[in-house]
Coordinates of C-alpha atoms in Angstrom, one line a residue:
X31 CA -241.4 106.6 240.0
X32 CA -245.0 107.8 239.8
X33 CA -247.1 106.2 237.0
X34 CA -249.4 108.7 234.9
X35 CA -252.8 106.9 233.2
X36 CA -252.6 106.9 229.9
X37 CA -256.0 107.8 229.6
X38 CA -254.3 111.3 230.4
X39 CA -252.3 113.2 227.4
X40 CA -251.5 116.7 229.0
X41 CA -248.9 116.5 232.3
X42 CA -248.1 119.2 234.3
X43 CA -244.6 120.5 234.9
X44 CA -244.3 118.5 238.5
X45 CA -245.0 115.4 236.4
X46 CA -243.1 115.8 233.6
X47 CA -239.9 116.8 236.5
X48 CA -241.1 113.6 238.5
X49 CA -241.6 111.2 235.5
X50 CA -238.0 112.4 234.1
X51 CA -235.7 113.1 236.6
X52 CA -235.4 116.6 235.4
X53 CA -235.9 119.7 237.7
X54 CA -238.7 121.9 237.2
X55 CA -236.0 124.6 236.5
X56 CA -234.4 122.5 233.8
X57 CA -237.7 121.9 231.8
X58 CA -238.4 125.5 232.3
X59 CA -235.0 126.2 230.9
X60 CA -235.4 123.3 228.1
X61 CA -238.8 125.1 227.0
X62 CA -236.6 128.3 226.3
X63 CA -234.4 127.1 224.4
X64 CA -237.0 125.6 222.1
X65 CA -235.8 121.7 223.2
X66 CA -239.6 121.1 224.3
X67 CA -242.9 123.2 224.6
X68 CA -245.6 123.5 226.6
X69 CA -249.4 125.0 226.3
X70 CA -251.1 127.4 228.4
X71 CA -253.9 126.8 230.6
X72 CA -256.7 129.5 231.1
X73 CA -254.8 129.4 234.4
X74 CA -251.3 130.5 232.6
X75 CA -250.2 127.3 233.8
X76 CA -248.0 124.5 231.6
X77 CA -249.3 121.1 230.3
X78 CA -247.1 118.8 228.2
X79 CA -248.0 116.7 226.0
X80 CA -247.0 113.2 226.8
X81 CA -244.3 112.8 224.0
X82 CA -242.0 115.3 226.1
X83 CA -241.4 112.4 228.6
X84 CA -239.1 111.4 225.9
X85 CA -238.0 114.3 224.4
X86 CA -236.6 115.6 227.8
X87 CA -234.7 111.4 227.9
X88 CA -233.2 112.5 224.3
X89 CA -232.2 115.8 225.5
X90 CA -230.6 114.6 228.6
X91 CA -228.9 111.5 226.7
X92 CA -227.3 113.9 224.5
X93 CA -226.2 116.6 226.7
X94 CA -224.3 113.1 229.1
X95 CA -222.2 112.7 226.1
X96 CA -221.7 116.7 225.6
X97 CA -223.5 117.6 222.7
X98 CA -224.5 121.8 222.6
X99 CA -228.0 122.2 223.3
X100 CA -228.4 124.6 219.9
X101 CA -227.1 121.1 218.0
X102 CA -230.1 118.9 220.1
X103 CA -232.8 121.6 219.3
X104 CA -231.8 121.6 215.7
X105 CA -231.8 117.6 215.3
X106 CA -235.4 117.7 217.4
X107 CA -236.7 120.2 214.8
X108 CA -236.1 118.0 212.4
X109 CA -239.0 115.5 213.7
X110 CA -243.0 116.1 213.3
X111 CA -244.7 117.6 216.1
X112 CA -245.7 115.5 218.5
X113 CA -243.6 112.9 217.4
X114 CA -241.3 111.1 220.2
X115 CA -237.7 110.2 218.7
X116 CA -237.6 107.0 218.0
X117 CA -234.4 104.1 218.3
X118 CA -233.7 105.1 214.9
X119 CA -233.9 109.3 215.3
X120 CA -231.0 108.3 218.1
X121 CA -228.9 106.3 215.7
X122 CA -229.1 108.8 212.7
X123 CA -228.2 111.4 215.0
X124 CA -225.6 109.8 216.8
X125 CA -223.6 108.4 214.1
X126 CA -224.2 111.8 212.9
X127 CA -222.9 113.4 216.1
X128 CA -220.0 110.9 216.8
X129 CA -217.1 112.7 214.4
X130 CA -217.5 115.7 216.3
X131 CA -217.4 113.8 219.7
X132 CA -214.4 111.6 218.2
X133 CA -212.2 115.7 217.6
X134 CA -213.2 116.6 220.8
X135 CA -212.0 113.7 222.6
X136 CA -209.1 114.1 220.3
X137 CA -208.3 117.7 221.5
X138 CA -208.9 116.7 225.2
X139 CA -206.4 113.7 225.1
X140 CA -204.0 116.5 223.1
X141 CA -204.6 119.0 226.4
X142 CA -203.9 116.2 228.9
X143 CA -201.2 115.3 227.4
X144 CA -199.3 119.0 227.8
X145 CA -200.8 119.5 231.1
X146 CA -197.9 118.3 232.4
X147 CA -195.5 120.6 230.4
X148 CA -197.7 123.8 231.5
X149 CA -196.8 122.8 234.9
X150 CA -193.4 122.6 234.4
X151 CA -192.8 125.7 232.8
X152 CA -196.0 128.0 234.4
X153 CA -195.3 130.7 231.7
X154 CA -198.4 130.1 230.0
X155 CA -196.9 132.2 227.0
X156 CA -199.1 132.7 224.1
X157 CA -196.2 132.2 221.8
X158 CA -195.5 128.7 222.3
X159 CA -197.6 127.1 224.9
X160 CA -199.6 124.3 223.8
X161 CA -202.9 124.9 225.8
X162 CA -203.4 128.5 225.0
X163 CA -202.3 128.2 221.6
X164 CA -203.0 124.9 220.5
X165 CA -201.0 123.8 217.4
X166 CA -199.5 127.5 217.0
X167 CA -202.8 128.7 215.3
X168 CA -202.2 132.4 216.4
X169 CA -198.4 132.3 215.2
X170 CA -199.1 133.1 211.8
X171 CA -201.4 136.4 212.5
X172 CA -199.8 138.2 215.5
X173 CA -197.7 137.7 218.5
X174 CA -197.1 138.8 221.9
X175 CA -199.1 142.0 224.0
X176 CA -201.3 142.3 220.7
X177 CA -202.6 139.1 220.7
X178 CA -203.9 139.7 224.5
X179 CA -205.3 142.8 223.4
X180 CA -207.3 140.9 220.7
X181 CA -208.5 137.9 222.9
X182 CA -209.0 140.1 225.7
X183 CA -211.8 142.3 223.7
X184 CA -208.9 145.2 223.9
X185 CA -208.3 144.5 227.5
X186 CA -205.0 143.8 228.8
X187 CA -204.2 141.0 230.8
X188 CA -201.4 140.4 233.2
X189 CA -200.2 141.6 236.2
X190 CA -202.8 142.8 238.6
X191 CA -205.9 142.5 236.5

């Protein structure tokens, strides 16, 4: 891994990639979604400030364990500029983080689980099977050919299309 001076504070994009792990695409990508930024040299080209060495580490830690990218840009907002997270941004926002992770494990262990009886049957009927209609929550609004319609943005689905 290729060790920047600190005497220098702005990196370029090939840095911050090499330094992180991160492809120049991703950062690029990262900067658009408002999880880092960037200023432009007379040159129109990108230096970082050296806190987004670890702002790039929180984003990637976050988005192993499968947390949305809008949910890391909004906890990141939350810090001062220029401000790296810290051990203790992580814990806040994990604990924070870890109900949602704890339902969506939840759910996955409940779709694993039926997998099997999908199989089995291969009707994948929206009227009673469990992975597309998880606990019966369309039951109670609408069944059958209208239902398609609805979560097919009014296009049918089915037999050769």
């Amino acid at each position: 891994m290729p060790q920047i001076p600190e005497k220098i504070h702005e990196l370029t994009v090939g840095q911050v990639s090499a330094r992180s792990g991160a492809a120049v695409s991703a950062l690029h990508f990262y900067e658009s979604k408002g999880l880092i930024s960037s200023r432009r040299t007379s040159g129109n080209q990108r230096r970082y400030t050296r806190d987004t060495l670890r702002r790039v580490a929180f984003v990637r830690a976050a988005q192993r364990v499968g947390i949305p990218l809008a949910t890391i840009r909004d906890a990141l907002a939350e810090l001062p500029e220029e401000r790296t997270p810290t051990h203790e941004d992580w814990a806040r926002l994990s604990e924070a983080w870890r109900s949602e992770l704890d339902e969506r494990i939840k759910q996955l262990n409940r779709l694993r689980d039926h997998l099997t009886d999908c199989i089995g049957c291969g009707c994948l009927s929206l009227d009673t099977c469990v992975l597309s209609n998880p606990d019966d929550v369309f039951g109670e609004r609408l069944t059958g050919s209208r239902l398609m319609v609805e979560q097919g943005g009014g296009r049918r689905r089915g037999a050769g299309g």
